[in-house]
């Protein structure tokens, strides 16, 4: 077991976990934040994407010890006071969600992009999402959603 202090969705936490756990396990099993999904478990699908220290990361590839002192944001942080974020609304309104399994990872990769670059080009959006796989939508509605979110955020 190891003790780790870190910040999740704005809350400082101190927890003791098995040192073999990954950030994905800590979020889902220890903190009950099950919005983050496990797909491939080998860093290839992006379903487990969260933002750590400002970067989109695959939480299945981050070991517990690497989380020490980190600032982590999960999909649960997008909704505030029961109101969906403009990014979530854009995904809903553009049909970017079918089974929904990829959606939390898509949203967090997009948020990491827009936090740094609020006016990305289409190529920049595609690059930011290249690590996130979707078996349902064909990606076009997702691309439209991100562009729509950019427009909504300017209002
Ligand atoms: Fe982490 Fe697929 S579950 S990248
Ligand atoms: Fe099903 Fe993307 S909506 S995997």
PDB file of C-alpha atoms and ligand atoms in Angstrom:
ATOM      1  CA  UNK A   1       0.000   0.000   0.000  1.00  0.00           C
ATOM      2  CA  UNK A   2       1.062   3.560  -0.618  1.00  0.00           C
ATOM      3  CA  UNK A   3      -0.315   6.869   0.562  1.00  0.00           C
ATOM      4  CA  UNK A   4      -1.015   9.435  -2.075  1.00  0.00           C
ATOM      5  CA  UNK A   5      -2.117  13.030  -1.874  1.00  0.00           C
ATOM      6  CA  UNK A   6      -3.596  14.518  -4.982  1.00  0.00           C
ATOM      7  CA  UNK A   7      -6.392  16.715  -6.211  1.00  0.00           C
ATOM      8  CA  UNK A   8      -9.386  15.374  -8.098  1.00  0.00           C
ATOM      9  CA  UNK A   9     -11.954  17.714  -9.590  1.00  0.00           C
ATOM     10  CA  UNK A  10     -10.848  20.522  -7.287  1.00  0.00           C
ATOM     11  CA  UNK A  11     -10.831  18.467  -4.078  1.00  0.00           C
ATOM     12  CA  UNK A  12      -7.636  17.679  -2.174  1.00  0.00           C
ATOM     13  CA  UNK A  13      -7.560  13.992  -1.253  1.00  0.00           C
ATOM     14  CA  UNK A  14      -5.282  11.751   0.769  1.00  0.00           C
ATOM     15  CA  UNK A  15      -5.838   8.046   0.282  1.00  0.00           C
ATOM     16  CA  UNK A  16      -4.049   4.777   0.848  1.00  0.00           C
ATOM     17  CA  UNK A  17      -4.139   2.376  -2.101  1.00  0.00           C
ATOM     18  CA  UNK A  18      -2.520  -0.805  -3.349  1.00  0.00           C
ATOM     19  CA  UNK A  19       0.590   0.317  -5.205  1.00  0.00           C
ATOM     20  CA  UNK A  20      -0.293  -1.875  -8.177  1.00  0.00           C
ATOM     21  CA  UNK A  21      -3.401   0.185  -8.856  1.00  0.00           C
ATOM     22  CA  UNK A  22      -3.657   2.458 -11.864  1.00  0.00           C
ATOM     23  CA  UNK A  23      -5.190   5.914 -11.806  1.00  0.00           C
ATOM     24  CA  UNK A  24      -8.192   4.371 -13.601  1.00  0.00           C
ATOM     25  CA  UNK A  25      -8.702   1.910 -10.719  1.00  0.00           C
ATOM     26  CA  UNK A  26      -8.314   4.619  -8.099  1.00  0.00           C
ATOM     27  CA  UNK A  27     -10.919   6.788  -9.783  1.00  0.00           C
ATOM     28  CA  UNK A  28     -13.439   4.016 -10.347  1.00  0.00           C
ATOM     29  CA  UNK A  29     -12.911   1.759  -7.329  1.00  0.00           C
ATOM     30  CA  UNK A  30     -11.650   4.022  -4.575  1.00  0.00           C
ATOM     31  CA  UNK A  31     -13.392   7.280  -5.467  1.00  0.00           C
ATOM     32  CA  UNK A  32     -16.527   5.946  -7.173  1.00  0.00           C
ATOM     33  CA  UNK A  33     -15.931   8.110 -10.247  1.00  0.00           C
ATOM     34  CA  UNK A  34     -17.166   5.574 -12.761  1.00  0.00           C
ATOM     35  CA  UNK A  35     -17.613   8.033 -15.615  1.00  0.00           C
ATOM     36  CA  UNK A  36     -14.086   7.163 -16.726  1.00  0.00           C
ATOM     37  CA  UNK A  37     -14.275   3.920 -18.713  1.00  0.00           C
ATOM     38  CA  UNK A  38     -11.932   0.995 -19.229  1.00  0.00           C
ATOM     39  CA  UNK A  39     -11.722  -0.275 -22.788  1.00  0.00           C
ATOM     40  CA  UNK A  40      -8.469  -1.786 -23.936  1.00  0.00           C
ATOM     41  CA  UNK A  41      -6.429  -1.323 -20.721  1.00  0.00           C
ATOM     42  CA  UNK A  42      -3.267  -0.968 -22.807  1.00  0.00           C
ATOM     43  CA  UNK A  43      -3.289   2.702 -23.785  1.00  0.00           C
ATOM     44  CA  UNK A  44      -4.826   2.351 -27.221  1.00  0.00           C
ATOM     45  CA  UNK A  45      -8.536   3.244 -27.092  1.00  0.00           C
ATOM     46  CA  UNK A  46      -8.712   6.458 -25.066  1.00  0.00           C
ATOM     47  CA  UNK A  47     -11.878   5.454 -23.198  1.00  0.00           C
ATOM     48  CA  UNK A  48     -10.065   6.062 -19.914  1.00  0.00           C
ATOM     49  CA  UNK A  49      -8.851   9.572 -20.777  1.00  0.00           C
ATOM     50  CA  UNK A  50      -8.709  12.116 -17.966  1.00  0.00           C
ATOM     51  CA  UNK A  51      -6.824  15.389 -17.646  1.00  0.00           C
ATOM     52  CA  UNK A  52      -3.766  15.222 -15.409  1.00  0.00           C
ATOM     53  CA  UNK A  53      -1.733  18.367 -14.800  1.00  0.00           C
ATOM     54  CA  UNK A  54      -3.348  19.951 -17.836  1.00  0.00           C
ATOM     55  CA  UNK A  55      -2.684  17.096 -20.268  1.00  0.00           C
ATOM     56  CA  UNK A  56      -5.036  14.430 -21.589  1.00  0.00           C
ATOM     57  CA  UNK A  57      -3.696  11.077 -20.366  1.00  0.00           C
ATOM     58  CA  UNK A  58      -4.769   7.460 -20.516  1.00  0.00           C
ATOM     59  CA  UNK A  59      -5.537   6.704 -16.883  1.00  0.00           C
ATOM     60  CA  UNK A  60      -5.020   2.971 -17.510  1.00  0.00           C
ATOM     61  CA  UNK A  61      -1.330   3.730 -18.064  1.00  0.00           C
ATOM     62  CA  UNK A  62      -0.721   5.829 -14.929  1.00  0.00           C
ATOM     63  CA  UNK A  63       0.391   3.995 -11.810  1.00  0.00           C
ATOM     64  CA  UNK A  64      -0.675   5.063  -8.339  1.00  0.00           C
ATOM     65  CA  UNK A  65       2.748   6.447  -7.435  1.00  0.00           C
ATOM     66  CA  UNK A  66       2.683   8.726 -10.478  1.00  0.00           C
ATOM     67  CA  UNK A  67      -0.474  10.371  -9.189  1.00  0.00           C
ATOM     68  CA  UNK A  68       1.239  11.875  -6.135  1.00  0.00           C
ATOM     69  CA  UNK A  69       0.776  15.627  -6.123  1.00  0.00           C
ATOM     70  CA  UNK A  70      -1.144  15.620  -9.393  1.00  0.00           C
ATOM     71  CA  UNK A  71      -4.174  17.647 -10.330  1.00  0.00           C
ATOM     72  CA  UNK A  72      -6.688  15.348 -12.025  1.00  0.00           C
ATOM     73  CA  UNK A  73      -9.928  16.255 -13.760  1.00  0.00           C
ATOM     74  CA  UNK A  74     -12.512  13.653 -14.750  1.00  0.00           C
ATOM     75  CA  UNK A  75     -15.674  13.777 -16.828  1.00  0.00           C
ATOM     76  CA  UNK A  76     -17.698  14.205 -13.630  1.00  0.00           C
ATOM     77  CA  UNK A  77     -16.288  17.726 -13.347  1.00  0.00           C
ATOM     78  CA  UNK A  78     -17.826  18.917 -16.605  1.00  0.00           C
ATOM     79  CA  UNK A  79     -21.345  19.172 -15.235  1.00  0.00           C
ATOM     80  CA  UNK A  80     -21.670  21.936 -12.663  1.00  0.00           C
ATOM     81  CA  UNK A  81     -24.713  22.400 -10.400  1.00  0.00           C
ATOM     82  CA  UNK A  82     -26.682  19.864 -12.472  1.00  0.00           C
ATOM     83  CA  UNK A  83     -26.050  21.857 -15.648  1.00  0.00           C
ATOM     84  CA  UNK A  84     -24.240  20.195 -18.523  1.00  0.00           C
ATOM     85  CA  UNK A  85     -21.253  22.027 -19.955  1.00  0.00           C
ATOM     86  CA  UNK A  86     -21.526  23.563 -23.409  1.00  0.00           C
ATOM     87  CA  UNK A  87     -19.190  20.831 -24.608  1.00  0.00           C
ATOM     88  CA  UNK A  88     -21.538  18.098 -23.358  1.00  0.00           C
ATOM     89  CA  UNK A  89     -24.541  19.895 -24.858  1.00  0.00           C
ATOM     90  CA  UNK A  90     -22.782  20.101 -28.216  1.00  0.00           C
ATOM     91  CA  UNK A  91     -22.086  16.338 -28.174  1.00  0.00           C
ATOM     92  CA  UNK A  92     -25.729  15.636 -27.374  1.00  0.00           C
ATOM     93  CA  UNK A  93     -27.139  18.015 -29.966  1.00  0.00           C
ATOM     94  CA  UNK A  94     -24.897  16.765 -32.786  1.00  0.00           C
ATOM     95  CA  UNK A  95     -25.545  13.052 -32.346  1.00  0.00           C
ATOM     96  CA  UNK A  96     -21.979  12.359 -31.231  1.00  0.00           C
ATOM     97  CA  UNK A  97     -23.136   9.811 -28.672  1.00  0.00           C
ATOM     98  CA  UNK A  98     -24.433   6.356 -29.581  1.00  0.00           C
ATOM     99  CA  UNK A  99     -23.393   3.634 -27.117  1.00  0.00           C
ATOM    100  CA  UNK A 100     -21.570   6.348 -25.165  1.00  0.00           C
ATOM    101  CA  UNK A 101     -18.624   4.225 -24.111  1.00  0.00           C
ATOM    102  CA  UNK A 102     -16.053   6.433 -25.796  1.00  0.00           C
ATOM    103  CA  UNK A 103     -17.782   9.673 -24.831  1.00  0.00           C
ATOM    104  CA  UNK A 104     -16.113  10.481 -21.481  1.00  0.00           C
ATOM    105  CA  UNK A 105     -12.696  10.053 -23.073  1.00  0.00           C
ATOM    106  CA  UNK A 106     -13.699  12.095 -26.121  1.00  0.00           C
ATOM    107  CA  UNK A 107     -14.978  14.864 -23.885  1.00  0.00           C
ATOM    108  CA  UNK A 108     -11.839  14.979 -21.769  1.00  0.00           C
ATOM    109  CA  UNK A 109      -9.469  14.937 -24.747  1.00  0.00           C
ATOM    110  CA  UNK A 110     -11.516  17.755 -26.244  1.00  0.00           C
ATOM    111  CA  UNK A 111     -11.518  19.723 -23.003  1.00  0.00           C
ATOM    112  CA  UNK A 112      -7.748  19.380 -22.705  1.00  0.00           C
ATOM    113  CA  UNK A 113      -7.464  20.793 -26.219  1.00  0.00           C
ATOM    114  CA  UNK A 114      -9.911  23.669 -25.701  1.00  0.00           C
ATOM    115  CA  UNK A 115      -8.390  24.624 -22.334  1.00  0.00           C
ATOM    116  CA  UNK A 116      -5.147  25.365 -24.178  1.00  0.00           C
ATOM    117  CA  UNK A 117      -6.476  26.320 -27.580  1.00  0.00           C
ATOM    118  CA  UNK A 118     -10.021  27.711 -27.602  1.00  0.00           C
ATOM    119  CA  UNK A 119     -10.065  28.149 -31.370  1.00  0.00           C
ATOM    120  CA  UNK A 120      -8.537  24.986 -32.877  1.00  0.00           C
ATOM    121  CA  UNK A 121      -8.354  24.164 -36.564  1.00  0.00           C
ATOM    122  CA  UNK A 122      -9.958  20.979 -37.881  1.00  0.00           C
ATOM    123  CA  UNK A 123      -6.525  19.368 -38.071  1.00  0.00           C
ATOM    124  CA  UNK A 124      -5.785  20.331 -34.475  1.00  0.00           C
ATOM    125  CA  UNK A 125      -9.075  18.772 -33.362  1.00  0.00           C
ATOM    126  CA  UNK A 126      -8.321  15.575 -35.275  1.00  0.00           C
ATOM    127  CA  UNK A 127      -4.834  15.410 -33.771  1.00  0.00           C
ATOM    128  CA  UNK A 128      -6.201  15.918 -30.250  1.00  0.00           C
ATOM    129  CA  UNK A 129      -8.723  13.096 -30.730  1.00  0.00           C
ATOM    130  CA  UNK A 130      -6.518  10.676 -32.629  1.00  0.00           C
ATOM    131  CA  UNK A 131      -6.002   8.543 -29.509  1.00  0.00           C
ATOM    132  CA  UNK A 132      -9.736   8.168 -28.881  1.00  0.00           C
ATOM    133  CA  UNK A 133     -11.478   5.340 -30.717  1.00  0.00           C
ATOM    134  CA  UNK A 134     -15.209   5.207 -31.412  1.00  0.00           C
ATOM    135  CA  UNK A 135     -16.810   2.096 -32.857  1.00  0.00           C
ATOM    136  CA  UNK A 136     -20.236   3.695 -33.406  1.00  0.00           C
ATOM    137  CA  UNK A 137     -20.349   7.207 -34.802  1.00  0.00           C
ATOM    138  CA  UNK A 138     -17.853   7.266 -37.655  1.00  0.00           C
ATOM    139  CA  UNK A 139     -16.245  10.317 -35.981  1.00  0.00           C
ATOM    140  CA  UNK A 140     -17.944  12.947 -38.178  1.00  0.00           C
ATOM    141  CA  UNK A 141     -20.603  13.898 -35.574  1.00  0.00           C
ATOM    142  CA  UNK A 142     -17.843  14.106 -32.972  1.00  0.00           C
ATOM    143  CA  UNK A 143     -15.862  16.498 -35.142  1.00  0.00           C
ATOM    144  CA  UNK A 144     -19.008  18.584 -35.718  1.00  0.00           C
ATOM    145  CA  UNK A 145     -19.636  18.610 -31.975  1.00  0.00           C
ATOM    146  CA  UNK A 146     -16.229  19.977 -31.154  1.00  0.00           C
ATOM    147  CA  UNK A 147     -16.606  22.716 -33.761  1.00  0.00           C
ATOM    148  CA  UNK A 148     -20.067  23.518 -32.403  1.00  0.00           C
ATOM    149  CA  UNK A 149     -18.708  23.631 -28.848  1.00  0.00           C
ATOM    150  CA  UNK A 150     -16.056  26.111 -29.962  1.00  0.00           C
ATOM    151  CA  UNK A 151     -18.801  28.335 -31.404  1.00  0.00           C
ATOM    152  CA  UNK A 152     -20.961  28.018 -28.267  1.00  0.00           C
ATOM    153  CA  UNK A 153     -18.040  28.927 -26.022  1.00  0.00           C
ATOM    154  CA  UNK A 154     -17.527  32.183 -27.885  1.00  0.00           C
ATOM    155  CA  UNK A 155     -21.057  33.340 -27.028  1.00  0.00           C
TER     156      UNK A 155
HETATM  157 FE1  LIG B   1      -6.987   3.137 -21.351  1.00  0.00          FE
HETATM  158 FE2  LIG B   1      -7.978   1.982 -23.547  1.00  0.00          FE
HETATM  159  S1  LIG B   1      -8.614   1.745 -21.443  1.00  0.00           S
HETATM  160  S2  LIG B   1      -6.467   3.552 -23.409  1.00  0.00           S
HETATM  161 FE1  LIG B   2     -20.054   3.989 -29.079  1.00  0.00          FE
HETATM  162 FE2  LIG B   2     -18.268   5.921 -29.488  1.00  0.00          FE
HETATM  163  S1  LIG B   2     -20.442   6.135 -29.241  1.00  0.00           S
HETATM  164  S2  LIG B   2     -17.889   3.843 -29.033  1.00  0.00           S
END
